[in-house]
Coordinates of N, CA and C in Angstrom, one line a residue:
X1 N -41.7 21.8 -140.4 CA -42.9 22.5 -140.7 C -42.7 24.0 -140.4
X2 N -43.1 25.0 -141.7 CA -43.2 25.9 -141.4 C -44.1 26.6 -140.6
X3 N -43.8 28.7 -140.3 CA -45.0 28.6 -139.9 C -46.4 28.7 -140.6
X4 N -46.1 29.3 -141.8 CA -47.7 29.2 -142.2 C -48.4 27.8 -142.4
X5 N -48.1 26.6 -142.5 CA -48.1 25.4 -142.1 C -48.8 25.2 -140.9
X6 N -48.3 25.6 -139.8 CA -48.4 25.5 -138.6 C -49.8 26.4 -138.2
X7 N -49.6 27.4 -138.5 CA -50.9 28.3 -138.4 C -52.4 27.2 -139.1
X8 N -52.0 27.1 -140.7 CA -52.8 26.6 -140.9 C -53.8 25.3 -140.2
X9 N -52.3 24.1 -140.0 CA -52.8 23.2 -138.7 C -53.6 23.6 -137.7
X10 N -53.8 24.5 -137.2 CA -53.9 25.0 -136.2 C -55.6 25.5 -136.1
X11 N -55.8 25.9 -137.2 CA -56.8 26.4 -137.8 C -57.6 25.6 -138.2
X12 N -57.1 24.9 -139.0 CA -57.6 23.3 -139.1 C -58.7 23.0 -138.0
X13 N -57.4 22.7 -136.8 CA -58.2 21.7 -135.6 C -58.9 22.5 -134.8
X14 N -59.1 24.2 -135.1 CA -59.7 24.5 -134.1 C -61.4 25.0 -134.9
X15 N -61.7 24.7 -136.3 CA -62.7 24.5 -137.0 C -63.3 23.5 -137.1
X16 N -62.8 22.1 -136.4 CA -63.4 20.9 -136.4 C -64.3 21.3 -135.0
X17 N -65.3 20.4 -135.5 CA -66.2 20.5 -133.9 C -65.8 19.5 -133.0
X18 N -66.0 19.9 -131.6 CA -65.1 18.9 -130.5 C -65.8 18.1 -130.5
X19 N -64.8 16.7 -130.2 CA -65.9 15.1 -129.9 C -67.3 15.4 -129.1
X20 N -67.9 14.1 -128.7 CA -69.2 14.3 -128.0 C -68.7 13.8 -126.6
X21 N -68.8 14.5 -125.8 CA -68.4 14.1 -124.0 C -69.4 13.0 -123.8
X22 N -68.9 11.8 -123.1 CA -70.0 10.8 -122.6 C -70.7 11.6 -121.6
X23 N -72.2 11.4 -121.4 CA -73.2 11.9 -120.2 C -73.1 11.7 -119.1
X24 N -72.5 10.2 -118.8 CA -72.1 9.9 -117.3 C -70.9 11.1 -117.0
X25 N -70.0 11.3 -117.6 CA -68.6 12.2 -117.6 C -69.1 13.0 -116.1
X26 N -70.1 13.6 -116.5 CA -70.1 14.8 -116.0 C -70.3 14.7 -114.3
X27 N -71.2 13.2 -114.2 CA -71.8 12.9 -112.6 C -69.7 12.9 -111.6
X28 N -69.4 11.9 -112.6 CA -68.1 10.7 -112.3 C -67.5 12.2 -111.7
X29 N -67.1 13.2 -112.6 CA -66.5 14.3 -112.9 C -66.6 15.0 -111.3
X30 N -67.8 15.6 -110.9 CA -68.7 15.8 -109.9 C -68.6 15.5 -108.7
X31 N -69.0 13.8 -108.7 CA -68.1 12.8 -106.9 C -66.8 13.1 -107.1
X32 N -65.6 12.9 -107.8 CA -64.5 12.9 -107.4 C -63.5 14.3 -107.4
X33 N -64.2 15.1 -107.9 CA -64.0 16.5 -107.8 C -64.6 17.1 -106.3
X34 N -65.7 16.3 -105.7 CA -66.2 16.6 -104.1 C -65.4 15.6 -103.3
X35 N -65.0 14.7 -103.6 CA -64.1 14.3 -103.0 C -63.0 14.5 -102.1
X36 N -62.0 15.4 -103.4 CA -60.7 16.1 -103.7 C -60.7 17.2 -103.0
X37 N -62.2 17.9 -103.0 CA -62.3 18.7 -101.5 C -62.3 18.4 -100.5
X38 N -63.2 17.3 -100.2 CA -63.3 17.4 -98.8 C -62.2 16.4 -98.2
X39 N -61.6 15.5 -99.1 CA -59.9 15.6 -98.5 C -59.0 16.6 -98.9
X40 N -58.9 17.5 -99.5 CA -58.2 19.1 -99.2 C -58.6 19.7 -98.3
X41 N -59.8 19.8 -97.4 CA -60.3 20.0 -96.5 C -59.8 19.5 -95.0
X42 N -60.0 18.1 -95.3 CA -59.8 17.6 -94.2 C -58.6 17.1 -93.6
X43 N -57.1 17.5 -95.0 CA -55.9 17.3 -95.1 C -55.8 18.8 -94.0
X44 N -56.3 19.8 -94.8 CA -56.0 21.2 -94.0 C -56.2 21.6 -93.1
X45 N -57.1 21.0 -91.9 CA -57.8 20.6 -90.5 C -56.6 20.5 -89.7
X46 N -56.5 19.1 -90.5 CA -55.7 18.5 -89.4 C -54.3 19.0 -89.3
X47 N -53.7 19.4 -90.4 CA -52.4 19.9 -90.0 C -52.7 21.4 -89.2
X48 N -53.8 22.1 -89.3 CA -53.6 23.3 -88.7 C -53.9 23.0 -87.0
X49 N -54.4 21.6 -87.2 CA -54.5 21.0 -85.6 C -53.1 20.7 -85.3
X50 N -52.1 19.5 -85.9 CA -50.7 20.0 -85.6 C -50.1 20.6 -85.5
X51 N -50.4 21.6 -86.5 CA -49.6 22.7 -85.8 C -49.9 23.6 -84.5
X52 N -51.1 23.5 -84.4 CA -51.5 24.2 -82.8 C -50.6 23.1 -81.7
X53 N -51.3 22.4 -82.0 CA -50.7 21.1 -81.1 C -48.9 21.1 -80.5
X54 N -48.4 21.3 -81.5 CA -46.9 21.7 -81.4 C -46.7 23.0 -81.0
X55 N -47.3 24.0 -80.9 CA -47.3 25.2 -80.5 C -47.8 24.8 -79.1
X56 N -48.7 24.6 -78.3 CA -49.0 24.0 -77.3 C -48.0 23.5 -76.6
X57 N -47.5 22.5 -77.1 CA -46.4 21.7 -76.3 C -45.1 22.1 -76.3
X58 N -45.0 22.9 -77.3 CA -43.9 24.1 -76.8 C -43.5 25.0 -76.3
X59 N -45.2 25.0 -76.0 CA -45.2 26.6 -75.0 C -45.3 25.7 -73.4
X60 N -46.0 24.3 -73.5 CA -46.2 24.1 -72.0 C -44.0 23.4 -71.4
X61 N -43.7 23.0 -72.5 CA -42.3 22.8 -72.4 C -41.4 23.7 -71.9
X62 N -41.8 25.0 -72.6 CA -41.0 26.1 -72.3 C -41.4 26.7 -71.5
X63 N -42.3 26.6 -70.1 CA -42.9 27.1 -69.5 C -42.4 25.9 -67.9
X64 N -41.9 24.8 -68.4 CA -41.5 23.8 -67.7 C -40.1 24.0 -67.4
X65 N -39.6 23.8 -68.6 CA -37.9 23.7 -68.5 C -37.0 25.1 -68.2
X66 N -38.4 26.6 -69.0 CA -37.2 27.5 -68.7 C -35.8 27.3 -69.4
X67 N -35.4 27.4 -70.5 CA -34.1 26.8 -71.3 C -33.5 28.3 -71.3
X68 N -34.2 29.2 -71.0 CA -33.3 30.6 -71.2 C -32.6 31.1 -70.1
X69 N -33.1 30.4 -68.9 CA -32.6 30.9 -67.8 C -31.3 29.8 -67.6
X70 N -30.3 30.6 -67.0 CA -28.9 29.8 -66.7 C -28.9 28.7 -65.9
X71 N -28.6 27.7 -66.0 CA -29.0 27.0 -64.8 C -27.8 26.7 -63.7
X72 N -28.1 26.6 -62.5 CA -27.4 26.8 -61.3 C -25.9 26.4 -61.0
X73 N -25.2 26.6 -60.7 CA -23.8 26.6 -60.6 C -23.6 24.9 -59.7
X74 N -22.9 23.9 -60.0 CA -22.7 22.9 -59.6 C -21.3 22.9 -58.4
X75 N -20.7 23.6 -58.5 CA -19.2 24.0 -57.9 C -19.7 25.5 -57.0
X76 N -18.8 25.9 -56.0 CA -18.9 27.1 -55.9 C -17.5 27.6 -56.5
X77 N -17.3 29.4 -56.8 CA -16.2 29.7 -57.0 C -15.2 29.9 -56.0
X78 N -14.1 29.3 -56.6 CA -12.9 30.0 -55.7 C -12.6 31.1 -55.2
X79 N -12.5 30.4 -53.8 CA -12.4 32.2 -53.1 C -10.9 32.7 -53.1
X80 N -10.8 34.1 -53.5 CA -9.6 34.4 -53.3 C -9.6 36.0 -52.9
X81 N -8.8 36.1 -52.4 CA -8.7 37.9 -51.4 C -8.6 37.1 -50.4
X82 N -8.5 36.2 -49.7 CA -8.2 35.8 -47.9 C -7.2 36.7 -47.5

């Protein structure tokens, strides 16, 4: 298919008038489009709650453990200069 062919097609289907949408469509359309929110919503809650949550426990961890600081020598050093 060429393109004036193609054009034509084109032309064609965009001069035909569009089918007739069923009337329920639009309710059906409606619930599950509020749906899709308010589980996008309630998907986005909760991870912004995990992620606090993990922020939390890593700050009460690191507040516990101290991992930056060296931890204490098990041996002493060898003395030497006697």
């Amino acid at each position: 298919m060429n393109l004036p062919e193609r054009e034509s097609a084109v032309r064609r289907m965009l001069e035909r008038t569009p089918p007739q949408v069923p009337a329920d469509l639009y309710a059906d359309v409606v619930r599950r489009g509020g749906r899709m929110l308010r589980r996008r919503t309630a998907a986005r809650r909760l991870m912004w709650l995990l992620l606090f949550a993990a922020a939390v426990a890593f700050i009460v961890w690191a507040t516990m453990a101290r991992p930056w600081v060296e931890p204490p020598s098990d041996t002493t050093p060898p003395l030497t200069g006697w």
